[in-house]
mmCIF file of C-alpha atoms and ligand atoms in Angstrom:
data_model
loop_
_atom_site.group_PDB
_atom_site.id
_atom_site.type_symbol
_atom_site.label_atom_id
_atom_site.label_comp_id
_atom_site.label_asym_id
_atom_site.label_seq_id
_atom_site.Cartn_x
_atom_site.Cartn_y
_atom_site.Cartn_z
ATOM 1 C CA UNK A 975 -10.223 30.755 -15.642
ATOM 2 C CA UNK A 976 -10.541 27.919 -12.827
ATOM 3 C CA UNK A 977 -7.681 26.980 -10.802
ATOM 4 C CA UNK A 978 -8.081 23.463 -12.354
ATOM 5 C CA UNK A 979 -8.107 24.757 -15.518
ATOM 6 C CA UNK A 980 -4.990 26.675 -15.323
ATOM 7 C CA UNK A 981 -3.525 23.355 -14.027
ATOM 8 C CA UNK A 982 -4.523 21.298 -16.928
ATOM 9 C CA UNK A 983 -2.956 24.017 -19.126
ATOM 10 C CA UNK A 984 0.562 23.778 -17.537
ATOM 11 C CA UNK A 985 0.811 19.557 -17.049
ATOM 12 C CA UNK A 986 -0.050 17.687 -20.277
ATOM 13 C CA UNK A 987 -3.549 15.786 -20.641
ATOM 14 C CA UNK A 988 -4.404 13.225 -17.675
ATOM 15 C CA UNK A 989 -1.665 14.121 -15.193
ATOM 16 C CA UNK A 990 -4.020 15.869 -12.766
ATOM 17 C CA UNK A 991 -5.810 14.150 -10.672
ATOM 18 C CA UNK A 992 -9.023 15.225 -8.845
ATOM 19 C CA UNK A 993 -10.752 13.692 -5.316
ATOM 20 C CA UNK A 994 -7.582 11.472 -5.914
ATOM 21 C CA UNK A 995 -7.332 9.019 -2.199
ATOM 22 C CA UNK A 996 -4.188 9.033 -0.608
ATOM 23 C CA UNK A 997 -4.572 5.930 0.607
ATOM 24 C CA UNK A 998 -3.177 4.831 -2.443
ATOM 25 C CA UNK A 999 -0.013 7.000 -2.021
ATOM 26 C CA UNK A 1000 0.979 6.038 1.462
ATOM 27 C CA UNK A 1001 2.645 2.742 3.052
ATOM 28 C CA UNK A 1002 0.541 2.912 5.907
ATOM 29 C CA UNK A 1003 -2.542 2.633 2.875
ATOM 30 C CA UNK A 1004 -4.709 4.944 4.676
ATOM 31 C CA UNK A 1005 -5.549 8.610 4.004
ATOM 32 C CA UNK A 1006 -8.760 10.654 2.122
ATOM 33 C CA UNK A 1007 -8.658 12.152 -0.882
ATOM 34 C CA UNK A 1008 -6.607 15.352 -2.452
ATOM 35 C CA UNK A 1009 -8.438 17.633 -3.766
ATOM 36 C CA UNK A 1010 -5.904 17.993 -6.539
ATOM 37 C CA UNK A 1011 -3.012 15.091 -7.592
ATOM 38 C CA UNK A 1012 0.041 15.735 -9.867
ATOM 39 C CA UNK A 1013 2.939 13.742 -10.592
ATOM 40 C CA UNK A 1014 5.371 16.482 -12.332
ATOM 41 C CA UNK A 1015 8.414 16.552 -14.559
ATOM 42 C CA UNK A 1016 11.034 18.272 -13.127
ATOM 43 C CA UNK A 1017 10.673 21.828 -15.132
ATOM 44 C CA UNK A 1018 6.913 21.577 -14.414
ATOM 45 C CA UNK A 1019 7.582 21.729 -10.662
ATOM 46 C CA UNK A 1020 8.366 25.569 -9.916
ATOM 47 C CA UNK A 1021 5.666 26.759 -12.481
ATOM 48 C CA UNK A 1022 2.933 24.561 -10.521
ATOM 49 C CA UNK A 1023 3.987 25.907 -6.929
ATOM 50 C CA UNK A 1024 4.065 29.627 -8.959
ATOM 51 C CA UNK A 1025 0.228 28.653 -10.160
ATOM 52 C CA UNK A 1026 -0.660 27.503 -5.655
ATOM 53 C CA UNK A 1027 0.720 30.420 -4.564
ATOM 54 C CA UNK A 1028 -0.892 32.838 -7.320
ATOM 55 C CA UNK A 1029 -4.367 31.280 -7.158
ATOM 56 C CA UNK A 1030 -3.829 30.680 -2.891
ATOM 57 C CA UNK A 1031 -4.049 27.120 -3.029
ATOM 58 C CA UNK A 1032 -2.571 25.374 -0.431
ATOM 59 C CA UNK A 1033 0.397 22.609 -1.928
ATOM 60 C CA UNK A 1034 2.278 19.974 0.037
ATOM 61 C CA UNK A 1035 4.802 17.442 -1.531
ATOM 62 C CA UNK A 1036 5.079 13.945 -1.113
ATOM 63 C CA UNK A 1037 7.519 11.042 -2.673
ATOM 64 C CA UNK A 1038 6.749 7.762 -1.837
ATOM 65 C CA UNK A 1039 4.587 8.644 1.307
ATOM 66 C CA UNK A 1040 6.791 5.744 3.901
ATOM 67 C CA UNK A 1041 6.871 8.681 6.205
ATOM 68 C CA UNK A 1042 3.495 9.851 5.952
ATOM 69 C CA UNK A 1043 0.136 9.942 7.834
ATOM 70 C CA UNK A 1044 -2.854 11.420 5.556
ATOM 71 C CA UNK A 1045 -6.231 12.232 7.877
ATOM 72 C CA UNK A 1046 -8.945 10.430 6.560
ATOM 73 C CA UNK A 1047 -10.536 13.722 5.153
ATOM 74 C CA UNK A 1048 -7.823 14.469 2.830
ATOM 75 C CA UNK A 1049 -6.366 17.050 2.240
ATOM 76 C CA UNK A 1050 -7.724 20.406 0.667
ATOM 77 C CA UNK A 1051 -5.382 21.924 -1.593
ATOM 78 C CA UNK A 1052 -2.984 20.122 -4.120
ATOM 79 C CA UNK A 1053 -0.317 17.120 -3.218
ATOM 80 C CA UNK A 1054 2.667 17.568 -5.389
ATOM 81 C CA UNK A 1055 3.971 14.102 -5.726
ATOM 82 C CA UNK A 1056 7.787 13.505 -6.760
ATOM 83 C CA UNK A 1057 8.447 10.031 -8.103
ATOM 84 C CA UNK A 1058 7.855 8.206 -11.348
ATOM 85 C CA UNK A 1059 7.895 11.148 -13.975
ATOM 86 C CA UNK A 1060 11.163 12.760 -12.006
ATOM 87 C CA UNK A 1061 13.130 9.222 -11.758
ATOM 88 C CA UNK A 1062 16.055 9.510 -13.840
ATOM 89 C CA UNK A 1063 19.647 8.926 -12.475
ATOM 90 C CA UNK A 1064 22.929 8.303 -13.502
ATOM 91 C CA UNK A 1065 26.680 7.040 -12.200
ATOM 92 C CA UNK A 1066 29.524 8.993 -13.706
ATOM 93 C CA UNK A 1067 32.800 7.749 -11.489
ATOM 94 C CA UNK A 1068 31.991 7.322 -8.379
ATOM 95 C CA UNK A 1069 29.232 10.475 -8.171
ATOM 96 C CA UNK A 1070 25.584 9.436 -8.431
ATOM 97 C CA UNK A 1071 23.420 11.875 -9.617
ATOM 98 C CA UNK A 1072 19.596 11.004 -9.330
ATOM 99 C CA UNK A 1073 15.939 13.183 -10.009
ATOM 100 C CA UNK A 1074 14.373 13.626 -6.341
ATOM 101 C CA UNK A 1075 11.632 11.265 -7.456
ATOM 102 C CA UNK A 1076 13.960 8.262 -7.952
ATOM 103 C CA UNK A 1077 13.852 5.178 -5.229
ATOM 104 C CA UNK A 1078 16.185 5.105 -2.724
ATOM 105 C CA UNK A 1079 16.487 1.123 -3.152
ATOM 106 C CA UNK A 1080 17.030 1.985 -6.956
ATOM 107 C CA UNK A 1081 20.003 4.509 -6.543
ATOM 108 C CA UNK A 1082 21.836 1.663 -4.236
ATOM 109 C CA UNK A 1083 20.863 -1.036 -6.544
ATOM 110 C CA UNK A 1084 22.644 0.988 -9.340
ATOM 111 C CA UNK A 1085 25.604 1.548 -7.207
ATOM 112 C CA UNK A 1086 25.615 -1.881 -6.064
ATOM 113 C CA UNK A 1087 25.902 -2.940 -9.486
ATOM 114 C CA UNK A 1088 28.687 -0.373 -10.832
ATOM 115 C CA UNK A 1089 30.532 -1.348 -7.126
ATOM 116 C CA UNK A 1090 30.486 2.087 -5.588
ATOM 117 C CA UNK A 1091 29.804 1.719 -1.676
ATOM 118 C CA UNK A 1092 28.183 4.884 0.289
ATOM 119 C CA UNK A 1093 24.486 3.724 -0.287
ATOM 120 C CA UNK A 1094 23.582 -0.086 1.352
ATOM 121 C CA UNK A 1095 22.450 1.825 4.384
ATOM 122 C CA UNK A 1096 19.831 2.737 2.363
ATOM 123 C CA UNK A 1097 18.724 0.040 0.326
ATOM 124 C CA UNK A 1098 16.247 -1.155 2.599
ATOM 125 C CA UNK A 1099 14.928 2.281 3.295
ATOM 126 C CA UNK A 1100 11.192 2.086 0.955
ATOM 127 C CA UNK A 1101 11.705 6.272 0.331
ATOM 128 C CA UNK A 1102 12.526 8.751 -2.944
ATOM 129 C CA UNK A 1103 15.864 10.273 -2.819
ATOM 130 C CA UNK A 1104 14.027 14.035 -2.527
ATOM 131 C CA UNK A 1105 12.053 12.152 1.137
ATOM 132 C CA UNK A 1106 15.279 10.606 2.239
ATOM 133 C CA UNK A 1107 16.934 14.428 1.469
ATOM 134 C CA UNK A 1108 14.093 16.259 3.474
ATOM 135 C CA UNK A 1109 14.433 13.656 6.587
ATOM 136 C CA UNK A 1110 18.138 13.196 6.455
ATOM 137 C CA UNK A 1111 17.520 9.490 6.555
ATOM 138 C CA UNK A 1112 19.054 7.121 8.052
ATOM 139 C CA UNK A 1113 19.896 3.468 8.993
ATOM 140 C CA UNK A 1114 22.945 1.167 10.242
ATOM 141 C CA UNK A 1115 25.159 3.812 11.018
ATOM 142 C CA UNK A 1116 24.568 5.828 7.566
ATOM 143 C CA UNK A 1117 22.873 8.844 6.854
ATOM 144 C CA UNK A 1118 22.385 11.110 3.769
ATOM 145 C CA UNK A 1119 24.545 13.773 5.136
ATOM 146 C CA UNK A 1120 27.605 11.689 4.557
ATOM 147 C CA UNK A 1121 26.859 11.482 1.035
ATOM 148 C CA UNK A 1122 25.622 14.976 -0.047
ATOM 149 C CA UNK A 1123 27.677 16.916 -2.798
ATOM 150 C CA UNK A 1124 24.756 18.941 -4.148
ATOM 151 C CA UNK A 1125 21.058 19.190 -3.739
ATOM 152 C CA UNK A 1126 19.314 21.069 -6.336
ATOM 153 C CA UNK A 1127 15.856 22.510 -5.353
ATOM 154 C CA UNK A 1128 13.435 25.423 -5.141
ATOM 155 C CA UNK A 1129 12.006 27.433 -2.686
ATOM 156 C CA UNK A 1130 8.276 27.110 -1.915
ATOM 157 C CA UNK A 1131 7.831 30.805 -3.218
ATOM 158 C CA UNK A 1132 9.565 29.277 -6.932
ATOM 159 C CA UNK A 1133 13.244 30.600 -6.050
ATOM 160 C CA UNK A 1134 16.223 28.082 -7.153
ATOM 161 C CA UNK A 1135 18.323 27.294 -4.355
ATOM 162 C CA UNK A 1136 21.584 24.827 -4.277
ATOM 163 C CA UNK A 1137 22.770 23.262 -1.006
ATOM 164 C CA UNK A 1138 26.421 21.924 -1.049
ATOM 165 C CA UNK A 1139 27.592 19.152 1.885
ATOM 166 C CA UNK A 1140 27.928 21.886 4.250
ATOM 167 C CA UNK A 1141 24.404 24.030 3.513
ATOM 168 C CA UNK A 1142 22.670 20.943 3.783
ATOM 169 C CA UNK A 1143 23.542 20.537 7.465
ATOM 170 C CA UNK A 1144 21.570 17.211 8.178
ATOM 171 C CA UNK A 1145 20.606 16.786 11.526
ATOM 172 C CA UNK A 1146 18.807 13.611 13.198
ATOM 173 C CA UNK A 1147 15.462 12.933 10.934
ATOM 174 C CA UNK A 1148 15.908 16.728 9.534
ATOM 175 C CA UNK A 1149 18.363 18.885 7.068
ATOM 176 C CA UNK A 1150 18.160 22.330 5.949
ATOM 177 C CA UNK A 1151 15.996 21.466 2.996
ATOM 178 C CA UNK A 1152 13.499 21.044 5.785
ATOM 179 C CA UNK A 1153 14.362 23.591 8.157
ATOM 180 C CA UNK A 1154 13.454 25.861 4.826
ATOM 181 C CA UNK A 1155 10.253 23.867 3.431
ATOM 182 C CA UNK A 1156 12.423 23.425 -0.134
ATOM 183 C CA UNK A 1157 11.399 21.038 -2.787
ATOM 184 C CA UNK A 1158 13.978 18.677 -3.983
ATOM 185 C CA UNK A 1159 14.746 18.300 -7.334
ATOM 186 C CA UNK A 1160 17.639 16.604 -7.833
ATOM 187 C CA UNK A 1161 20.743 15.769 -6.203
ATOM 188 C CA UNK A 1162 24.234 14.524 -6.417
ATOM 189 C CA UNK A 1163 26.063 12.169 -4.388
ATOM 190 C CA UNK A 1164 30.195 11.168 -3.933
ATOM 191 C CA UNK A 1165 30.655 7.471 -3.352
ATOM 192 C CA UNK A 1166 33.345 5.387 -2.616
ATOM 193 C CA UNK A 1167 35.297 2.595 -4.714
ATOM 194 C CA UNK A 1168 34.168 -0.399 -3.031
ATOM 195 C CA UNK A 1169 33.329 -4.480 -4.548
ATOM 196 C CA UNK A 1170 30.285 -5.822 -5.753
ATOM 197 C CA UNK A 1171 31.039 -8.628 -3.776
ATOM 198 C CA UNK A 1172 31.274 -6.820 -0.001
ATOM 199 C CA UNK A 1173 28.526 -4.630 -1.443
ATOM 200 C CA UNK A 1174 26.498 -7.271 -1.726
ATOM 201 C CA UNK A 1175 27.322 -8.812 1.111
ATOM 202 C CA UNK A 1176 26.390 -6.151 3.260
ATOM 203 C CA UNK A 1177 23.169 -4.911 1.736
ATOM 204 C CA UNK A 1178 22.312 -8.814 2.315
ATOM 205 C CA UNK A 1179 23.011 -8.666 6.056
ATOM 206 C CA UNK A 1180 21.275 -5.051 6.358
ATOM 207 C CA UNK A 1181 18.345 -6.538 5.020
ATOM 208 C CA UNK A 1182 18.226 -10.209 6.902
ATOM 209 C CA UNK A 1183 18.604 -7.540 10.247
ATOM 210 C CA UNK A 1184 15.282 -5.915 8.943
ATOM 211 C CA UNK A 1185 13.411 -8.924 8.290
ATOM 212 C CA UNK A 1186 14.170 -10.497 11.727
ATOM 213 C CA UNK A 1187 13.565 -7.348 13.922
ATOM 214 C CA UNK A 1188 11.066 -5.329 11.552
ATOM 215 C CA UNK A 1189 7.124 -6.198 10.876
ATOM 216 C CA UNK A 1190 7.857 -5.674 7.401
ATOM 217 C CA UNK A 1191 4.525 -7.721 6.638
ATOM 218 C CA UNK A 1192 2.135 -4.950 7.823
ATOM 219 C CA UNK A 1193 1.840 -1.277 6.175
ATOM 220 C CA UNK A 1194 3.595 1.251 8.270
ATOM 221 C CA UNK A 1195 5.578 4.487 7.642
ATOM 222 C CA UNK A 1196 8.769 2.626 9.506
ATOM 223 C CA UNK A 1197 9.692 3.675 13.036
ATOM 224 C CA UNK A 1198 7.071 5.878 14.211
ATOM 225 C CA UNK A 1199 8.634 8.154 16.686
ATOM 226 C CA UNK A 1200 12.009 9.625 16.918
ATOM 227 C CA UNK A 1201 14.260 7.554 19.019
ATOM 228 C CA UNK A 1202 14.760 10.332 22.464
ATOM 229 C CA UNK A 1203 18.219 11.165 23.453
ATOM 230 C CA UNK A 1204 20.171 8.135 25.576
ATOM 231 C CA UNK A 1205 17.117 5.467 24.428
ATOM 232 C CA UNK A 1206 15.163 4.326 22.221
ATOM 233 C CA UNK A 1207 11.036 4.793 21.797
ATOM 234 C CA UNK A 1208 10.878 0.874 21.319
ATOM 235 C CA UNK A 1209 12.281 -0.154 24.798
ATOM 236 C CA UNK A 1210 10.258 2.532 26.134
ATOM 237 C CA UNK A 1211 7.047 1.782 24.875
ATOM 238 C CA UNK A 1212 7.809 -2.101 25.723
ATOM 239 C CA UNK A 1213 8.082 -0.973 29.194
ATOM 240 C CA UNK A 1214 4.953 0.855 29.268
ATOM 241 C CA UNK A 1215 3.142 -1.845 28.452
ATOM 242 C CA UNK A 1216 1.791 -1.239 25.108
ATOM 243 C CA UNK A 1217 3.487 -4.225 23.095
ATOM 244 C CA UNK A 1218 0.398 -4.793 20.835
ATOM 245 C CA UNK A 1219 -1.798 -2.360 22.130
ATOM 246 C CA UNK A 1220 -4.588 -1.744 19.399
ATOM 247 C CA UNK A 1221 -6.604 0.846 18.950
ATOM 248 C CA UNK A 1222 -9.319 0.031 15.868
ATOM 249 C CA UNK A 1223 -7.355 -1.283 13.230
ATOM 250 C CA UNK A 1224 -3.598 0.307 14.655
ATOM 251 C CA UNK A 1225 -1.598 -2.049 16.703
ATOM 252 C CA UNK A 1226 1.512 -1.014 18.282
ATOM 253 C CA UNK A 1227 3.769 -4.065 16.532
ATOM 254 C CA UNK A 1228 4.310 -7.533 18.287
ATOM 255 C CA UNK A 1229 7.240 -7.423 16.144
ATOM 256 C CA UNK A 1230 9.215 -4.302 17.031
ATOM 257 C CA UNK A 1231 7.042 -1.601 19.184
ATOM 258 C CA UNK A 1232 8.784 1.172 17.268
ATOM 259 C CA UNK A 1233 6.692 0.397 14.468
ATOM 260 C CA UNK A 1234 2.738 1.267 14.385
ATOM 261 C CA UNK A 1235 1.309 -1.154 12.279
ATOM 262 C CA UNK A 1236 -1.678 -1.041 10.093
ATOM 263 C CA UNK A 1237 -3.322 -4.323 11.163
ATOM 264 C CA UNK A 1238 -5.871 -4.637 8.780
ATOM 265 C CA UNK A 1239 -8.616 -1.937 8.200
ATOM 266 C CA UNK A 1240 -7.214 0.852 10.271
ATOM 267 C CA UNK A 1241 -8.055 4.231 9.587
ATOM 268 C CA UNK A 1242 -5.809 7.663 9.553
ATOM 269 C CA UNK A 1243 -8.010 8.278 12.724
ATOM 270 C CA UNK A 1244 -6.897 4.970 14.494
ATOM 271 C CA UNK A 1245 -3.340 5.534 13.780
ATOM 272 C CA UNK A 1246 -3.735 9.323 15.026
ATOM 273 C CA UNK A 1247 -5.130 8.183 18.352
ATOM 274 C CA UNK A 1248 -2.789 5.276 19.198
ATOM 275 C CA UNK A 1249 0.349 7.537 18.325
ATOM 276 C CA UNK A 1250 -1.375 10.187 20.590
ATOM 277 C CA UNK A 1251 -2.184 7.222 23.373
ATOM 278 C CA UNK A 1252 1.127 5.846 23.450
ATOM 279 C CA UNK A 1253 2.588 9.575 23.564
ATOM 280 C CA UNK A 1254 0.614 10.203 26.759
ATOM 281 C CA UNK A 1255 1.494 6.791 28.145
ATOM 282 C CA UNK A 1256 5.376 6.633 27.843
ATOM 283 C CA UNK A 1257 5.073 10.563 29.251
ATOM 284 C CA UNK A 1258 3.103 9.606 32.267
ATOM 285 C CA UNK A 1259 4.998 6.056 32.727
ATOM 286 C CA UNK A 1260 8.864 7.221 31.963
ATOM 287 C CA UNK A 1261 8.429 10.565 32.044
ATOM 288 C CA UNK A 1262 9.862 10.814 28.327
ATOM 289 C CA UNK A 1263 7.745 12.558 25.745
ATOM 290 C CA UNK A 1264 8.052 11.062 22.294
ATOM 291 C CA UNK A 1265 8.178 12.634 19.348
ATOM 292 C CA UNK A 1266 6.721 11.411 16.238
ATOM 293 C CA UNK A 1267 8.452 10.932 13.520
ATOM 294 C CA UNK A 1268 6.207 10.323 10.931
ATOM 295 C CA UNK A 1269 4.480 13.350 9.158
ATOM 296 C CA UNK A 1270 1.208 14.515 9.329
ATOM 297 C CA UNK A 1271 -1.023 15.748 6.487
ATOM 298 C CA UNK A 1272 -4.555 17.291 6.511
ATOM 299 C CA UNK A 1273 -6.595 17.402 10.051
ATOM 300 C CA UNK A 1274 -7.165 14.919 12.905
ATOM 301 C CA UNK A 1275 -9.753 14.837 15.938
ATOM 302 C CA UNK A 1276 -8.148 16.699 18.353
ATOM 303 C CA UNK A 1277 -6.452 19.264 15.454
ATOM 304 C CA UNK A 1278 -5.129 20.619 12.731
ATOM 305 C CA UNK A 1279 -1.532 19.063 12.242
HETATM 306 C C1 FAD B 1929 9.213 -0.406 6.425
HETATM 307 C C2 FAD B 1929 9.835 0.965 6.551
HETATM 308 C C3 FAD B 1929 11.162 1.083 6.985
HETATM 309 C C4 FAD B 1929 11.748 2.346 7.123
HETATM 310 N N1 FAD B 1929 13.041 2.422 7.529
HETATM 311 C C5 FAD B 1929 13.632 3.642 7.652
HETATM 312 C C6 FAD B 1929 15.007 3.753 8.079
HETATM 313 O O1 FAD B 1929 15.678 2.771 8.314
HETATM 314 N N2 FAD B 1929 15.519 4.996 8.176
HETATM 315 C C7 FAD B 1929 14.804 6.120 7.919
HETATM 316 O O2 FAD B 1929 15.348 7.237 8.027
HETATM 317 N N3 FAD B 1929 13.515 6.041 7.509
HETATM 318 C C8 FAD B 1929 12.918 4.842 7.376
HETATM 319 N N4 FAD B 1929 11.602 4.756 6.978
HETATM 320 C C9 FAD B 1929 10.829 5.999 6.758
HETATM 321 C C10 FAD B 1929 10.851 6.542 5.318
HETATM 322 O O3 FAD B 1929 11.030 5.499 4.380
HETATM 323 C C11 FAD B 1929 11.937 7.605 5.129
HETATM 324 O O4 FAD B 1929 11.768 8.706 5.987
HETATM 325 C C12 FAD B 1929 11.972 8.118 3.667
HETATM 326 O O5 FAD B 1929 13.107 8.913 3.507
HETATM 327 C C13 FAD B 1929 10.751 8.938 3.289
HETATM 328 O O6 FAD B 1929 10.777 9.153 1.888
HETATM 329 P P1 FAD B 1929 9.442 9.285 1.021
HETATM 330 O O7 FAD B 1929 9.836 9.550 -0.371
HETATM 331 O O8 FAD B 1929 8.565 8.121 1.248
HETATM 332 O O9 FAD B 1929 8.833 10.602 1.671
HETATM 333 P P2 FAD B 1929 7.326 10.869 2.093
HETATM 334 O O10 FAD B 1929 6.937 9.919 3.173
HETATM 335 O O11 FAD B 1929 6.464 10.929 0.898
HETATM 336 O O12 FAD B 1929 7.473 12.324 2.730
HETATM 337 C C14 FAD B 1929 8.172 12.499 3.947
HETATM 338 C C15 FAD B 1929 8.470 14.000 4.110
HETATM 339 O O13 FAD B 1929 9.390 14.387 3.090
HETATM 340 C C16 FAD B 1929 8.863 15.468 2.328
HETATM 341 N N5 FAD B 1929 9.292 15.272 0.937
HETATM 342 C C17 FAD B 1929 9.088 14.189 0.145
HETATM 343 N N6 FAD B 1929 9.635 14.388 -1.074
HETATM 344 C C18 FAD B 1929 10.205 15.621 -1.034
HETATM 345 C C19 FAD B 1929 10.920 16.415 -1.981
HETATM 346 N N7 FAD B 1929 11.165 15.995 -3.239
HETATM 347 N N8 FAD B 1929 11.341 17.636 -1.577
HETATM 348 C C20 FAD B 1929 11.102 18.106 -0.332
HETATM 349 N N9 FAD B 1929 10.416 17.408 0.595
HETATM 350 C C21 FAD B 1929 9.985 16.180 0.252
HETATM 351 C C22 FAD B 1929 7.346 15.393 2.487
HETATM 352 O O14 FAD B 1929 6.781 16.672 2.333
HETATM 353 C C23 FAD B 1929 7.208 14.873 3.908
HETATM 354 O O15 FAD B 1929 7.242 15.929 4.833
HETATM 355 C C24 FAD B 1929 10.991 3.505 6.825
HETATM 356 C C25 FAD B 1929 9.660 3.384 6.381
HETATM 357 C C26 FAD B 1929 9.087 2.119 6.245
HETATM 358 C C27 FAD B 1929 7.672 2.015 5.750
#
């Protein structure tokens, strides 16, 4: 039997996807087409990584792709993508448990609502809880790590593993879960008594602070690069004179040069270059390499990343 058709067999009628474009999948709406697409239940997800690794097709997970940079050829092999059919969540007391596929801006919302505090950090933050668990995200002084009591997930090879607050270890923009290449599945989180009211409140200042300094109007995946010990990649890219730079339809923002922008029309292959342009710029000018942030899928120009 096919490798397809072995897929079709394990993930009910119409949930695989073929020549499915990524563009669609990603907030910087650029990005070729997967070979294979599957949005899977939770107990589907170790049997279809068992069924990759079997048939040696190559599998790479996604959530809400905010942090992602496709290459316009796509990307041969199968995108596992964790969101919609792995959304459940739930408040018991003041510990949120949530599927890995569940919204970030959901999971505060709910908390906001039932006036547990931990999450407003991350309300603004356009990710799935399983992303935000891989990258350790982060905003305002929050970061996953101080919320962690369990993550459930497996191994790339189908193994169960559990990380506890300590295990996870998050690090800047990384956590155990990454350092091993685990999937998410689930997780749980302990929150804090707090009031709807100063909830509110401060998931309404968060997000006013976002809309002044960020160019929330354009696609992006968010802050491109990491920000380098002792500054920030903004200020240094400001100072190498790239505010607005553009290369095709990539601009480094007006707004916020943190933030490569998809200014209308702008292919994986623009974005590629201008990260790669500004890289060699701040280097040369301040003698800082940058790092990007943002993750790359499938091939580029000047290679495989
Ligand atoms: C406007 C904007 C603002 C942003 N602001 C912030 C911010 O303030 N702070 C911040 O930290 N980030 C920010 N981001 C970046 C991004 O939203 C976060 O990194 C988010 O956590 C990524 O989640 P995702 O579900 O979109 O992951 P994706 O972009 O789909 O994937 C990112 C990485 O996580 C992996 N991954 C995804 N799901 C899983 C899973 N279930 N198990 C294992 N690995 C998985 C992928 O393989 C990939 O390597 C911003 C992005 C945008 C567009």
């Amino acid at each position: 039997m096919e490798f397809a058709d072995k897929l079709e067999k394990l993930l009910p009628e119409g949930q695989v996807l073929f020549h499915e474009p990524m563009g669609r999948h990603t907030t910087f709406q650029v990005g070729g087409e997967a070979d294979y697409f599957v949005q899977p239940m939770e107990r589907q997800v170790a049997p279809v990584i068992r069924l990759c690794r079997e048939e040696g097709v190559p599998f790479q997970v996604v959530g809400n792709g905010s942090n992602l940079l496709v290459s316009d050829k796509g990307y041969r092999g199968l995108i596992l993508a964790i969101g919609a059919n792995m959304g459940q969540m739930e408040l018991e007391g003041s510990v949120l448990t949530a599927q890995a596929g569940a919204m970030l801006s959901s999971a505060a919302a709910l908390a906001r609502r039932e006036g547990k505090s931990g999450l407003e950090f991350a309300s603004g933050i356009p990710g799935t809880i399983g992303g935000a668990l891989y990258m350790n995200a982060g905003a305002y002084g929050g970061e996953m790590k101080d919320l962690v009591k369990e993550v459930h997930a497996v191994t790339r090879d189908g193994r169960t593993v559990v990380y506890t607050a300590e295990t996870y270890a998050g690090g800047y923009r990384t956590s155990a879960v990454r350092r091993d290449g685990a999937i998410v599945l689930s997780a749980s989180f302990a929150l804090k008594e707090g009031t709807v009211e100063e909830i509110t409140a401060r998931m309404q200042e968060l997000r006013r602070r976002r809309q002044e300094k960020q160019p929330l109007e354009y696609p992006s995946a968010g802050s491109t690069f990491k920000r380098p010990k002792g500054d920030y990649a903004g200020r240094l890219i400001e100072v190498s004179g790239l505010r607005g730079f553009q290369i095709g339809g990539a601009q480094v923002s007006e707004k916020h040069c943190g933030f490569v922008i998809n200014k209308g029309g702008a292919t994986a292959q623009d974005i590629w270059m201008l990260m790669q342009h500004v890289i060699r710029t701040v280097k040369e000018k301040q003698g800082v390499v940058l790092e990007p942030e943002v993750c790359c899928i499938g091939s580029f120009e000047d290679g495989e990343k």
